[in-house]
PDB file of C-alpha atoms in Angstrom:
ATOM      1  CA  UNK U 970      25.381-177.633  -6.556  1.00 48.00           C
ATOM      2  CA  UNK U 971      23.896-174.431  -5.535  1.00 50.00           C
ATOM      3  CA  UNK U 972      26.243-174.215  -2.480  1.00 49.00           C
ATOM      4  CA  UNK U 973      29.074-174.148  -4.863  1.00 49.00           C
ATOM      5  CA  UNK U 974      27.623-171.761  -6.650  1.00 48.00           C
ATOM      6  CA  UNK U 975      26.659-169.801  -4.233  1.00 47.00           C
ATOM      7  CA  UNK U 976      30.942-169.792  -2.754  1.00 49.00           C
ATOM      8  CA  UNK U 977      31.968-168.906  -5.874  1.00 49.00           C
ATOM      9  CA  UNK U 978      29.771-166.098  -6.149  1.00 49.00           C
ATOM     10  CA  UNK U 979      30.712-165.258  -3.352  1.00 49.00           C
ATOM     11  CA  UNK U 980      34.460-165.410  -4.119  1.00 50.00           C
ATOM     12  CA  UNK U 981      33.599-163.377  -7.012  1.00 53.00           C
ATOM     13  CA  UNK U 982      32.070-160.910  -5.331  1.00 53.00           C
ATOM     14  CA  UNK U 983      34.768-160.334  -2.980  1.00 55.00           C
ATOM     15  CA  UNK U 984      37.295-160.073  -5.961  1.00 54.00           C
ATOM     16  CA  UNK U 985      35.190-157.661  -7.555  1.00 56.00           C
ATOM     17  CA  UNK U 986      35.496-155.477  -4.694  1.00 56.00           C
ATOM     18  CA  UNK U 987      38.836-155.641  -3.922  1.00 57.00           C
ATOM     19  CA  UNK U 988      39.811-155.053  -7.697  1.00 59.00           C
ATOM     20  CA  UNK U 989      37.356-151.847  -7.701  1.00 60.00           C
ATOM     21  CA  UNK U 990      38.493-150.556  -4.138  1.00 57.00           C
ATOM     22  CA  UNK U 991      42.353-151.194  -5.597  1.00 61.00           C
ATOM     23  CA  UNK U 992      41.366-149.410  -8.411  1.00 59.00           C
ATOM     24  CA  UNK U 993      39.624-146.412  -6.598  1.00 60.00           C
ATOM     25  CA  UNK U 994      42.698-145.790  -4.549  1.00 58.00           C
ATOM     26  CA  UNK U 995      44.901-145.851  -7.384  1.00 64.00           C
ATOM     27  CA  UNK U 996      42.656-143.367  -8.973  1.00 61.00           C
ATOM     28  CA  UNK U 997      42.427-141.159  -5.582  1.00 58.00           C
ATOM     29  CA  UNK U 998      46.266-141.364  -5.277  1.00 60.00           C
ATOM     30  CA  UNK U 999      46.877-139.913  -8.707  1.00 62.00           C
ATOM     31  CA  UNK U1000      44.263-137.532  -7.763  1.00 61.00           C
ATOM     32  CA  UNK U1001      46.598-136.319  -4.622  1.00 57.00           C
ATOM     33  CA  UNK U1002      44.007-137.235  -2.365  1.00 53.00           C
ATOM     34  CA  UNK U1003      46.158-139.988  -0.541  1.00 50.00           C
ATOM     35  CA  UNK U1004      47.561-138.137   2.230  1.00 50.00           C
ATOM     36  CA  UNK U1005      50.281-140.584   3.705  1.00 51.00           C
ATOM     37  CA  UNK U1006      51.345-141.280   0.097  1.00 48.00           C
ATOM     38  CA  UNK U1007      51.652-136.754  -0.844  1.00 48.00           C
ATOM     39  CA  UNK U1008      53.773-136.470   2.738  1.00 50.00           C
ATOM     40  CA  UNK U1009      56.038-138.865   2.267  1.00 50.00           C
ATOM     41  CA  UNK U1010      56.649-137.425  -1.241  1.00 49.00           C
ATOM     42  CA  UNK U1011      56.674-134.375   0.452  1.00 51.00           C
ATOM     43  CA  UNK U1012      59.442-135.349   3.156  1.00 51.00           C
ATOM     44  CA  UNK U1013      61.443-136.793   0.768  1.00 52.00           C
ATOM     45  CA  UNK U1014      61.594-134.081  -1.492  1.00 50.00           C
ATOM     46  CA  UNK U1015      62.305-131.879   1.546  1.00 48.00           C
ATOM     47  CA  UNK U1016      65.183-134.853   1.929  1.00 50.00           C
ATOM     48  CA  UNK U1017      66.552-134.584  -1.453  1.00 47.00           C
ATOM     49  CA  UNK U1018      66.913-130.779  -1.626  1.00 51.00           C
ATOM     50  CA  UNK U1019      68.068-130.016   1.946  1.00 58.00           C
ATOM     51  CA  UNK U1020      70.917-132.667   1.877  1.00 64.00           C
ATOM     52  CA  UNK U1021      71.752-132.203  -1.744  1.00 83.00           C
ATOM     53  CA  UNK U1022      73.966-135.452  -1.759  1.00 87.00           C
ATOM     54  CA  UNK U1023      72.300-138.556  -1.511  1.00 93.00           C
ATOM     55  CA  UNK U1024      74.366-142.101  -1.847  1.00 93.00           C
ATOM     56  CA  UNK U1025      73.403-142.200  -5.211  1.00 93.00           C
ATOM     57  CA  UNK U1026      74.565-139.347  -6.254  1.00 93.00           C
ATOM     58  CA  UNK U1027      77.532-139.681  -4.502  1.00 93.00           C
ATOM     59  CA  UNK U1028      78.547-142.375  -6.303  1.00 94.00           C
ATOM     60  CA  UNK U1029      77.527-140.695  -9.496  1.00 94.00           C
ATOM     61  CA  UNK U1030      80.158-138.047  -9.012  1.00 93.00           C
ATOM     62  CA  UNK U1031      82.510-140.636  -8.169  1.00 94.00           C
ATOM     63  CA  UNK U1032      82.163-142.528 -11.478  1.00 94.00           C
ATOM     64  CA  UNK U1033      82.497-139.291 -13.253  1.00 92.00           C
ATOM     65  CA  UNK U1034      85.111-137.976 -11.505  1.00 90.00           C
ATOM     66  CA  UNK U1035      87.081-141.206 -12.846  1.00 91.00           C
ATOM     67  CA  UNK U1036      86.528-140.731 -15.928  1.00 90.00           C
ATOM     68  CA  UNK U1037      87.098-137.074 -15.772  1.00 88.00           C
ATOM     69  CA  UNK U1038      90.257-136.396 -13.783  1.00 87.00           C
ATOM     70  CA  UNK U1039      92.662-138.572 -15.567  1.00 88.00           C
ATOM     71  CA  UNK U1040      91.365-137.164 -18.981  1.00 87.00           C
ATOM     72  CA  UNK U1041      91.043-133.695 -17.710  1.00 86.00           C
ATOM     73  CA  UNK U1042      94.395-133.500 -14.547  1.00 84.00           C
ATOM     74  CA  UNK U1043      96.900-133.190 -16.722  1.00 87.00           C
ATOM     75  CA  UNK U1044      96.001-130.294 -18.352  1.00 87.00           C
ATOM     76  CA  UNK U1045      94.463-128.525 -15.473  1.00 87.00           C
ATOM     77  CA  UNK U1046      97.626-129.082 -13.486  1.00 89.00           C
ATOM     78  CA  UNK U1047     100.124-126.683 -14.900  1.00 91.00           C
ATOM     79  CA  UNK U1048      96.532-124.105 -14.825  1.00 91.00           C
ATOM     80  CA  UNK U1049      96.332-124.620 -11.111  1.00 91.00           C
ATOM     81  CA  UNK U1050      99.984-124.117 -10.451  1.00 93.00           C
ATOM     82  CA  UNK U1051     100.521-121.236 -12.035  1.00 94.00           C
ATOM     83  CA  UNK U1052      97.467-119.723 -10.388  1.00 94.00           C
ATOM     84  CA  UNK U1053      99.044-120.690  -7.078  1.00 95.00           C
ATOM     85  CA  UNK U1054     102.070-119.426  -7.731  1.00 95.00           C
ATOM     86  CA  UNK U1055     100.183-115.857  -8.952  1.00 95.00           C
ATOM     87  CA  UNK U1056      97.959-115.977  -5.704  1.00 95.00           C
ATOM     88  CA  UNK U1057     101.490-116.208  -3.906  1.00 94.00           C
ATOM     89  CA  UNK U1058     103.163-113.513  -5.450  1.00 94.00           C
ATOM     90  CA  UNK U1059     100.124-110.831  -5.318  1.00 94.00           C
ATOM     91  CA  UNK U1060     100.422-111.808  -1.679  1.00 93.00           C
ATOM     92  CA  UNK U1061     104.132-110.875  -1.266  1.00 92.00           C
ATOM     93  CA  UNK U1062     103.673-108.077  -2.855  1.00 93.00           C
ATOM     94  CA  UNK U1063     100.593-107.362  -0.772  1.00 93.00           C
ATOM     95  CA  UNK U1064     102.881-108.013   2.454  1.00 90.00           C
ATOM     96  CA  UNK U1065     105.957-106.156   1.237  1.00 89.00           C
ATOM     97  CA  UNK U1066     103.934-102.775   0.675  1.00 90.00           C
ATOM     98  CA  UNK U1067     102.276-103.367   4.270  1.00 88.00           C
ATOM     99  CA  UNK U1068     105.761-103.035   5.242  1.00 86.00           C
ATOM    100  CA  UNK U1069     107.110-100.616   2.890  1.00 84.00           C
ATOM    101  CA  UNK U1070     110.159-102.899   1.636  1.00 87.00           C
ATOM    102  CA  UNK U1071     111.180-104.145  -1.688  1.00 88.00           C
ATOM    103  CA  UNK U1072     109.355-107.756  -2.477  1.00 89.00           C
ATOM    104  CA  UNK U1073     112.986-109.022  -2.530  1.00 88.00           C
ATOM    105  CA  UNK U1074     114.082-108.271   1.132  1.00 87.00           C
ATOM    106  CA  UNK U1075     110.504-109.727   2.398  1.00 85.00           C
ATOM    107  CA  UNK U1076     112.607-112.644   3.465  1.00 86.00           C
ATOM    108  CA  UNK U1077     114.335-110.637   5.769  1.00 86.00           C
ATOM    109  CA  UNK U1078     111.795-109.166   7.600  1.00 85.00           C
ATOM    110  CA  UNK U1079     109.505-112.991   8.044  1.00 83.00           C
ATOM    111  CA  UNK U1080     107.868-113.702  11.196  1.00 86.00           C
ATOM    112  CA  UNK U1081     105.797-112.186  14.022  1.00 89.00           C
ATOM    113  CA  UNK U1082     108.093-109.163  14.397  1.00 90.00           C
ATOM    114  CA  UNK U1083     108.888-108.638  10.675  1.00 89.00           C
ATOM    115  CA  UNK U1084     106.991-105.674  10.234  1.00 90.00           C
ATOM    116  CA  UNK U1085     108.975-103.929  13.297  1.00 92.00           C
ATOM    117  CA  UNK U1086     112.382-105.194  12.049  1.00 92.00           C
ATOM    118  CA  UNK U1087     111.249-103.190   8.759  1.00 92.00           C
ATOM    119  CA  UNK U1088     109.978-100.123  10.359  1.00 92.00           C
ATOM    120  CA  UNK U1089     113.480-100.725  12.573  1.00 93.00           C
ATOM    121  CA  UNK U1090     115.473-100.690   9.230  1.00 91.00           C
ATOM    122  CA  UNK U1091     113.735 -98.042   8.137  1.00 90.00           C
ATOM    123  CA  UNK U1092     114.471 -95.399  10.924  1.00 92.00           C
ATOM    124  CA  UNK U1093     118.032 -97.146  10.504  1.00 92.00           C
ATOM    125  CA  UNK U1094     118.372 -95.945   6.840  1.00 91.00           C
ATOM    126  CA  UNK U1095     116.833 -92.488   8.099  1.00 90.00           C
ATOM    127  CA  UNK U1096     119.549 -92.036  10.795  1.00 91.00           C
ATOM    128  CA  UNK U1097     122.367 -92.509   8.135  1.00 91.00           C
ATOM    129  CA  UNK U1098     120.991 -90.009   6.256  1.00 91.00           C
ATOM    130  CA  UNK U1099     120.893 -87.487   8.633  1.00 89.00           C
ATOM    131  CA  UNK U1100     124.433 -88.285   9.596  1.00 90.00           C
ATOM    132  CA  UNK U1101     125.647 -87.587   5.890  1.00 89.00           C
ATOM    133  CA  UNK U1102     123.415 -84.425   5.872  1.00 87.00           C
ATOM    134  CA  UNK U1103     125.068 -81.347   5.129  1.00 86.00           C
ATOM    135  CA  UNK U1104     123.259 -79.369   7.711  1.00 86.00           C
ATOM    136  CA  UNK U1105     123.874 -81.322  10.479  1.00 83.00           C
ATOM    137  CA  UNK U1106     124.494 -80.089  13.487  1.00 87.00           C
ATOM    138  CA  UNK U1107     126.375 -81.017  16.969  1.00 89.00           C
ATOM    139  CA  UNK U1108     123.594 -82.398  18.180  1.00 90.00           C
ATOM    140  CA  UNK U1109     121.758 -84.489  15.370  1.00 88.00           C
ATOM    141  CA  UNK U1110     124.843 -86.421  15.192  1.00 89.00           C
ATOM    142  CA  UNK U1111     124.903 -87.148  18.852  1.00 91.00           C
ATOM    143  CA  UNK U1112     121.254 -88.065  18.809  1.00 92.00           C
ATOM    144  CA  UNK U1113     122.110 -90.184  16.019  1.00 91.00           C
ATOM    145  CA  UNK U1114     124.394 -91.903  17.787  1.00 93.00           C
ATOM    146  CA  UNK U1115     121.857 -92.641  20.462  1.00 93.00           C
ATOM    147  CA  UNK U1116     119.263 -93.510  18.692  1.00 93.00           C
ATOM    148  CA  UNK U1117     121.489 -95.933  16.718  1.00 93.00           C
ATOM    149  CA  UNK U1118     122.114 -97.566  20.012  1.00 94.00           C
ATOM    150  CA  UNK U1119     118.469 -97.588  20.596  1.00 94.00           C
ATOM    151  CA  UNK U1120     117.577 -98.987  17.898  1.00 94.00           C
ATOM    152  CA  UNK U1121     119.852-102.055  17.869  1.00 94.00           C
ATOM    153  CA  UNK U1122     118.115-102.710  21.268  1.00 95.00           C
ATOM    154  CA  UNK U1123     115.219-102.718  19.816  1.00 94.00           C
ATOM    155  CA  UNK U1124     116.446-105.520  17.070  1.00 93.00           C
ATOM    156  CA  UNK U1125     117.757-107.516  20.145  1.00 94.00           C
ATOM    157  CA  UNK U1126     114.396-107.267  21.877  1.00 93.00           C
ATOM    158  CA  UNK U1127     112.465-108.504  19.098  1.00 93.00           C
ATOM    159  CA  UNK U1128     114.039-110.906  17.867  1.00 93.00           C
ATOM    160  CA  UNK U1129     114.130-112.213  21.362  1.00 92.00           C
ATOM    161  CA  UNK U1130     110.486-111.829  21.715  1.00 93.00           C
ATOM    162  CA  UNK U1131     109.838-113.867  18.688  1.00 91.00           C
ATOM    163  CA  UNK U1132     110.165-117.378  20.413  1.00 90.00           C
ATOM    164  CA  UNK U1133     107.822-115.783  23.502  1.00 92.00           C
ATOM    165  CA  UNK U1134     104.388-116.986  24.152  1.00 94.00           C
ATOM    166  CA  UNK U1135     101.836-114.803  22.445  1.00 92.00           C
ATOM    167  CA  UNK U1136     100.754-112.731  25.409  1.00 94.00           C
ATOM    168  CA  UNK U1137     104.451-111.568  26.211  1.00 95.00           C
ATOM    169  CA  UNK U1138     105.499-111.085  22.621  1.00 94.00           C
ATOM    170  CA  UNK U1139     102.163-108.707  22.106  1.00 94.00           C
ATOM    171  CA  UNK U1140     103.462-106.835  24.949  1.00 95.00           C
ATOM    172  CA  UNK U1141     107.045-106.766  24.071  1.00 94.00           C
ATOM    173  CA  UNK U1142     105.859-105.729  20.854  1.00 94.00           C
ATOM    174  CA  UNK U1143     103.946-103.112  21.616  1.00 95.00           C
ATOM    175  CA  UNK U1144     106.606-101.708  23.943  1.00 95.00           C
ATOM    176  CA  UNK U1145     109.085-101.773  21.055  1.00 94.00           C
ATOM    177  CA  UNK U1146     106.369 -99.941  18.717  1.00 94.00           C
ATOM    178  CA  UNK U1147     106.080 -97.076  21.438  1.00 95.00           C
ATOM    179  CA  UNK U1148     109.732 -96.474  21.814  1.00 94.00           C
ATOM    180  CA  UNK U1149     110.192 -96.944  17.756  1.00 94.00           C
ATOM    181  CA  UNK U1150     107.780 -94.279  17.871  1.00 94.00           C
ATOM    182  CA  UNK U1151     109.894 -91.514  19.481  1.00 93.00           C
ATOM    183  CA  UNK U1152     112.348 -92.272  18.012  1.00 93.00           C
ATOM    184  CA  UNK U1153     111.126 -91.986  14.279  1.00 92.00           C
ATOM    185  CA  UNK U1154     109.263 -88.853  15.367  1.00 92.00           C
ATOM    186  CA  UNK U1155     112.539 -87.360  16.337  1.00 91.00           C
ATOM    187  CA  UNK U1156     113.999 -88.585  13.550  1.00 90.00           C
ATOM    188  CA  UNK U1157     111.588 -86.817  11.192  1.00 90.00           C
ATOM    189  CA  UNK U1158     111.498 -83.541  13.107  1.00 89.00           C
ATOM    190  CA  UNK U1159     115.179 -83.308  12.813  1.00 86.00           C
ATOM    191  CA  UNK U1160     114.926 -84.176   9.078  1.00 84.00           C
ATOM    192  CA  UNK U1161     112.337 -81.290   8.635  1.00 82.00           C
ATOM    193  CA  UNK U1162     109.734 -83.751   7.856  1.00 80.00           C
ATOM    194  CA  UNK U1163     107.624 -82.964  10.835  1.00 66.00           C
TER     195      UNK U1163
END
């Protein structure tokens, strides 16, 4: 009888302590003094706020999302197209002043060479007026002449050099610029611009 007394004090005993150490280290741990338990909170907090999008969260957004877009889509389409079609137009209108055309003849001028065919056009409209200027002399309608042929040259050569790889169109290009150059300089010298 005492020996099976004496187990089950024993087996007591050993309960005792386990429940008291179980309880101690619960008690330490909400104390912070469990260290593997505060870095793993640690890394995983690190975790959650570097990646931002965890799988539950992900599918979070997805279960909103369809709820949301077939209640909200509808009305935010017509929003989003007319923005797009406002983002478009500020943008033309952006592209035509680079240029210095009407918004309605950017279609003309469309491409890698547009804004030469403009500047082209341009010194076109400026050569006509010079030939219809009452003080024109002898010679500004024979450079006019010239520089007409010049400048449909210039059309030809860019408009060839618009199916050119990039590295020869750049240089034909800037070839065309240079001699569009002397030409508008001219031009505006003889107008009394310059």
């Amino acid at each position: 009888m005492t020996s099976k007394f004496c187990v089950s004090s024993a087996a007591i005993t050993t309960s005792t302590t386990r429940r008291r150490g179980t309880a101690m280290a619960r008690k330490s741990r909400k104390n912070g003094h469990d260290d593997t338990l505060a870095e793993s909170s640690k890394t995983k907090g690190t975790e959650e706020h570097e990646s931002g999008l965890t799988p539950k969260r992900a599918k979070n957004a997805v279960r909103v999302a369809k709820i949301v877009i077939p209640a909200v889509g509808p009305a935010l389409i017509p929003l989003a197209v007319r923005a797009a079609s406002g983002v478009r137009d500020a943008y033309d209108r952006y592209q035509a002043r680079k240029m210095g055309i009407p918004v309605d003849q950017l279609a003309e001028y469309s491409g890698h060479g547009g804004a030469l065919l403009a500047r082209i056009s341009g010194a076109a409209e400026g050569l006509a007026e010079l030939r219809h200027a009452p003080q024109a002399t002898d010679d500004d309608l024979s450079f006019t002449q010239h520089a007409q042929g010049t400048l449909e040259q210039l059309t030809a050569s860019v408009r060839a050099a618009e199916h050119m790889p990039s590295a020869r169109r750049k240089a034909a290009h800037k070839a065309v610029s240079s001699e569009l150059d002397g030409v508008e300089s001219e031009l505006l010298r003889r107008l009394g611009v310059a």
